[in-house]
Tab-separated table of C-alpha atoms in Angstrom:
chain	number	residue	atom	x	y	z
A	14	MET	CA	73.369	149.264	181.978
A	15	ALA	CA	75.481	150.061	178.934
A	16	ARG	CA	77.840	147.828	176.964
A	17	VAL	CA	81.201	149.598	177.149
A	18	LEU	CA	84.010	148.444	174.863
A	19	VAL	CA	87.479	149.314	176.184
A	20	ILE	CA	90.253	149.169	173.559
A	21	GLU	CA	93.410	149.632	175.617
A	22	ASP	CA	96.780	147.846	175.572
A	23	GLU	CA	97.746	148.573	179.204
A	24	ALA	CA	96.575	145.516	181.149
A	25	ASP	CA	96.497	147.280	184.539
A	26	LEU	CA	94.388	150.125	183.176
A	27	ARG	CA	92.023	147.674	181.481
A	28	ASP	CA	91.515	145.916	184.809
A	29	VAL	CA	90.866	149.198	186.624
A	30	LEU	CA	88.380	150.319	183.999
A	31	GLN	CA	86.587	146.974	183.931
A	32	TYR	CA	86.215	146.982	187.722
A	33	ASN	CA	84.958	150.575	187.939
A	34	LEU	CA	82.622	150.240	184.962
A	35	THR	CA	81.092	147.145	186.551
A	36	GLN	CA	80.706	148.982	189.871
A	37	ALA	CA	78.954	151.818	188.004
A	38	GLY	CA	76.414	149.354	186.609
A	39	HIS	CA	77.823	148.959	183.117
A	40	ARG	CA	78.889	145.818	181.256
A	41	PRO	CA	82.513	146.184	180.119
A	42	TYR	CA	84.238	144.342	177.299
A	43	SER	CA	87.932	144.794	176.602
A	44	ALA	CA	90.525	144.288	173.887
A	45	ALA	CA	94.291	144.821	173.955
A	46	THR	CA	94.717	145.578	170.234
A	47	GLY	CA	92.927	147.565	167.573
A	48	GLU	CA	92.107	144.535	165.438
A	49	ALA	CA	90.701	142.635	168.419
A	50	GLY	CA	88.691	145.699	169.377
A	51	LEU	CA	87.153	146.022	165.912
A	52	LYS	CA	86.222	142.349	165.909
A	53	LEU	CA	84.678	142.608	169.371
A	54	ALA	CA	82.749	145.723	168.335
A	55	GLN	CA	81.010	143.714	165.602
A	56	GLU	CA	80.219	140.913	168.044
A	57	VAL	CA	78.895	142.792	171.074
A	58	ARG	CA	77.543	145.972	169.408
A	59	PRO	CA	78.698	148.295	172.223
A	60	ASP	CA	76.776	151.349	173.373
A	61	ILE	CA	80.025	153.300	173.704
A	62	VAL	CA	83.747	152.777	172.996
A	63	LEU	CA	86.724	153.896	175.095
A	64	LEU	CA	89.617	154.055	172.629
A	65	ASP	CA	93.330	154.424	173.269
A	66	LEU	CA	95.133	156.122	170.378
A	67	MET	CA	98.473	154.347	170.837
A	68	LEU	CA	97.874	150.642	170.273
A	69	PRO	CA	100.469	147.955	169.487
A	70	ASP	CA	99.127	146.861	166.093
A	71	VAL	CA	97.221	149.722	164.455
A	72	SER	CA	96.741	153.285	165.638
A	73	GLY	CA	93.582	154.366	167.384
A	74	THR	CA	92.901	156.752	164.516
A	75	VAL	CA	92.653	153.782	162.147
A	76	VAL	CA	90.286	152.054	164.584
A	77	ALA	CA	88.123	155.180	164.846
A	78	LYS	CA	87.890	155.468	161.058
A	79	SER	CA	86.908	151.799	160.799
A	80	LEU	CA	84.238	152.168	163.473
A	81	ARG	CA	82.775	155.191	161.684
A	82	ARG	CA	82.871	153.385	158.319
A	83	GLU	CA	80.955	150.267	159.371
A	84	PRO	CA	77.133	150.591	159.398
A	85	GLN	CA	76.826	148.599	162.653
A	86	THR	CA	79.144	150.945	164.574
A	87	GLN	CA	79.113	154.277	162.745
A	88	LEU	CA	76.761	155.878	165.301
A	89	VAL	CA	78.391	154.389	168.412
A	90	PRO	CA	79.884	157.180	170.600
A	91	ILE	CA	83.662	157.157	170.963
A	92	ILE	CA	85.629	158.585	173.886
A	93	MET	CA	89.335	158.772	173.119
A	94	VAL	CA	91.491	158.021	176.172
A	95	THR	CA	95.133	158.797	175.453
A	96	ALA	CA	98.408	160.255	176.665
A	97	LYS	CA	98.463	162.570	173.626
A	98	ALA	CA	97.689	165.975	175.132
A	99	GLU	CA	98.633	168.431	172.366
A	100	GLU	CA	95.936	170.644	170.858
A	101	ILE	CA	96.521	169.154	167.404
A	102	ASP	CA	95.878	165.661	168.824
A	103	ARG	CA	92.531	166.799	170.217
A	104	ILE	CA	91.621	168.433	166.915
A	105	VAL	CA	92.456	165.250	164.993
A	106	GLY	CA	90.416	163.246	167.491
A	107	PHE	CA	87.327	165.382	166.977
A	108	GLU	CA	87.927	165.439	163.217
A	109	LEU	CA	87.689	161.636	163.327
A	110	GLY	CA	84.321	161.837	165.065
A	111	ALA	CA	85.238	161.444	168.738
A	112	ASP	CA	82.448	162.447	171.110
A	113	ASP	CA	84.899	163.239	173.912
A	114	TYR	CA	88.661	163.265	174.517
A	115	ILE	CA	90.332	162.453	177.848
A	116	VAL	CA	94.058	162.750	178.535
A	117	LYS	CA	95.975	160.279	180.707
A	118	PRO	CA	96.419	160.256	183.629
A	119	PHE	CA	92.775	160.893	184.446
A	120	SER	CA	90.250	160.518	187.234
A	121	VAL	CA	88.259	157.299	186.826
A	122	ARG	CA	85.308	159.001	188.501
A	123	GLU	CA	85.437	161.806	185.932
A	124	LEU	CA	85.648	159.269	183.118
A	125	ILE	CA	82.521	157.476	184.386
A	126	LEU	CA	80.674	160.799	184.560
A	127	ARG	CA	81.713	161.644	181.006
A	128	ILE	CA	80.593	158.234	179.784
A	129	ASP	CA	77.181	158.791	181.384
A	130	ALA	CA	76.958	162.272	179.849
A	131	VAL	CA	77.729	160.995	176.342
A	132	LEU	CA	75.228	158.143	176.735
A	133	ARG	CA	72.511	160.554	177.889
A	134	ARG	CA	73.024	162.664	174.774
A	135	GLY	CA	72.630	159.577	172.618
A	136	ARG	CA	69.375	158.639	174.321
A	137	THR	CA	67.670	161.988	173.712
A	138	PRO	CA	64.400	161.294	171.836
A	139	GLU	CA	64.375	162.454	168.232
A	140	GLN	CA	62.428	165.657	167.771
A	141	ARG	CA	60.338	166.577	164.768
A	142	LEU	CA	60.390	170.284	165.646
A	143	ILE	CA	63.587	172.074	166.647
A	144	GLU	CA	63.423	175.606	168.007
A	145	ALA	CA	66.035	178.136	169.047
A	146	GLY	CA	65.085	181.756	169.518
A	147	GLU	CA	63.324	182.901	166.361
A	148	LEU	CA	64.504	179.818	164.446
A	149	ARG	CA	62.058	176.946	163.900
A	150	ILE	CA	62.878	173.747	161.989
A	151	ASP	CA	60.262	171.191	160.957
A	152	LYS	CA	62.259	168.078	160.057
A	153	GLU	CA	59.376	166.119	158.540
A	154	ALA	CA	58.122	168.975	156.378
A	155	HIS	CA	61.659	170.144	155.528
A	156	ARG	CA	60.690	173.702	156.434
A	157	VAL	CA	62.751	176.365	158.166
A	158	THR	CA	61.347	179.650	159.410
A	159	VAL	CA	63.024	182.616	161.064
A	160	GLY	CA	60.669	184.946	162.882
A	161	GLY	CA	57.738	183.258	161.125
A	162	GLU	CA	59.195	183.837	157.651
A	163	GLU	CA	60.076	180.730	155.635
A	164	ILE	CA	63.687	180.369	154.487
A	165	SER	CA	64.573	178.501	151.300
A	166	LEU	CA	67.436	176.042	151.849
A	167	THR	CA	68.987	173.422	149.615
A	168	ALA	CA	68.859	169.790	150.765
A	169	LEU	CA	72.510	169.961	151.880
A	170	GLU	CA	72.005	173.244	153.738
A	171	PHE	CA	68.971	171.781	155.513
A	172	LYS	CA	70.904	168.656	156.513
A	173	LEU	CA	73.822	170.773	157.732
A	174	LEU	CA	71.510	172.937	159.849
A	175	VAL	CA	69.696	169.948	161.359
A	176	THR	CA	73.004	168.220	162.138
A	177	LEU	CA	74.315	171.300	163.952
A	178	THR	CA	71.100	171.961	165.884
A	179	GLU	CA	70.675	168.340	166.974
A	180	ARG	CA	74.212	168.458	168.368
A	181	ARG	CA	73.823	171.887	169.930
A	182	ASP	CA	76.570	173.085	172.268
A	183	ARG	CA	78.881	170.339	170.945
A	184	VAL	CA	81.782	171.289	168.675
A	185	GLN	CA	81.501	169.644	165.256
A	186	ALA	CA	84.831	169.321	163.472
A	187	ARG	CA	84.915	170.022	159.752
A	188	GLY	CA	85.879	166.421	159.058
A	189	THR	CA	82.911	165.159	161.072
A	190	LEU	CA	80.517	167.401	159.143
A	191	LEU	CA	82.011	166.356	155.810
A	192	SER	CA	81.499	162.722	156.757
A	193	ASP	CA	78.010	163.066	158.273
A	194	VAL	CA	76.496	165.667	155.920
A	195	TRP	CA	78.375	165.192	152.655
A	196	ALA	CA	79.494	161.569	153.174
A	197	ILE	CA	82.952	162.356	151.776
A	198	ASP	CA	86.498	161.992	153.083
A	199	ALA	CA	87.737	164.817	155.291
A	200	GLU	CA	90.871	165.157	153.179
A	201	ILE	CA	88.980	166.092	150.020
A	202	ALA	CA	87.998	169.695	150.704
A	203	SER	CA	87.349	170.963	154.212
A	204	ARG	CA	86.720	174.468	152.783
A	205	THR	CA	83.455	173.023	151.478
A	206	VAL	CA	82.116	173.213	155.027
A	207	ASP	CA	83.229	176.837	155.498
A	208	THR	CA	81.563	177.887	152.255
A	209	HIS	CA	78.264	176.222	153.100
A	210	VAL	CA	78.236	177.490	156.676
A	211	LYS	CA	78.739	181.066	155.448
A	212	ARG	CA	75.916	180.665	152.928
A	213	LEU	CA	73.673	179.119	155.579
A	214	ARG	CA	74.367	181.942	158.030
A	215	ASP	CA	73.515	184.514	155.369
A	216	LYS	CA	70.209	182.810	154.573
A	217	LEU	CA	69.252	182.512	158.250
A	218	GLY	CA	69.700	186.228	158.816
A	219	THR	CA	69.436	187.058	162.528
A	220	ALA	CA	69.352	183.334	163.402
A	221	GLY	CA	72.737	182.878	161.749
A	222	ARG	CA	74.287	184.111	164.985
A	223	PHE	CA	73.553	180.714	166.569
A	224	ILE	CA	76.228	179.032	164.418
A	225	GLU	CA	79.489	179.686	166.249
A	226	THR	CA	82.938	179.323	164.726
A	227	VAL	CA	85.442	177.396	166.855
A	228	ARG	CA	88.793	178.389	165.423
A	229	GLY	CA	91.000	175.570	164.252
A	230	VAL	CA	88.319	172.944	164.794
A	231	GLY	CA	84.921	173.620	163.220
A	232	TYR	CA	81.498	174.862	164.272
A	233	ARG	CA	79.016	174.696	167.114
A	234	PHE	CA	75.322	175.592	167.325
A	235	SER	CA	74.657	177.598	170.476
A	236	GLU	CA	71.881	179.937	171.566
A	237	THR	CA	74.522	182.067	173.290
A	238	PRO	CA	77.188	182.205	170.561
A	239	SER	CA	80.333	184.287	170.356
A	240	ALA	CA	81.126	183.627	166.706
A	241	GLU	CA	84.519	184.573	165.354
A	242	GLU	CA	84.987	185.054	161.625
């Protein structure tokens, strides 16, 4: 059972989601405004948040930023559920740290499956050793080897690599990486990410191929990459 916070101003949709989440074995909580949702998030400490972007008081983007800023909720997965279907809206959503993005109207069954998928990712036990092809990362020892040869990385490069590998096959927007790795605002200098990724790829040599460029969004670590520069 997971605590699912639904921040949605459409009463009928809230009722539908609450019913189906309960039937799926989850415990739903709901709020009709962004401010009420933020307050409820602090009270119930949800396992996941379903967030509408178009709310009557504050925008969902403001709510997402607030959730990511607060220590109690900064790691809580967010699925954005919205009528905004343009590519730029999706990009902004992922830049703000969304774990998934679903466009209305949607299948409730699909939404439940996506919630379960996001929750499963969050429950994956933390690994000390991360391996991909010839790449081996020892998180405790802060050591990286490629084909048995140790690679010298700065602390930021190491953190960037670990962040990408732990979220393998999931696109990481530049803004998300700036927030999680550098702890700075996405508006400061997104080119910082590009510069460090290029440097990291160069240092990793053959293993640099695992870091895939997703044009217009950011980067993804994949063992079957098709990187575009």
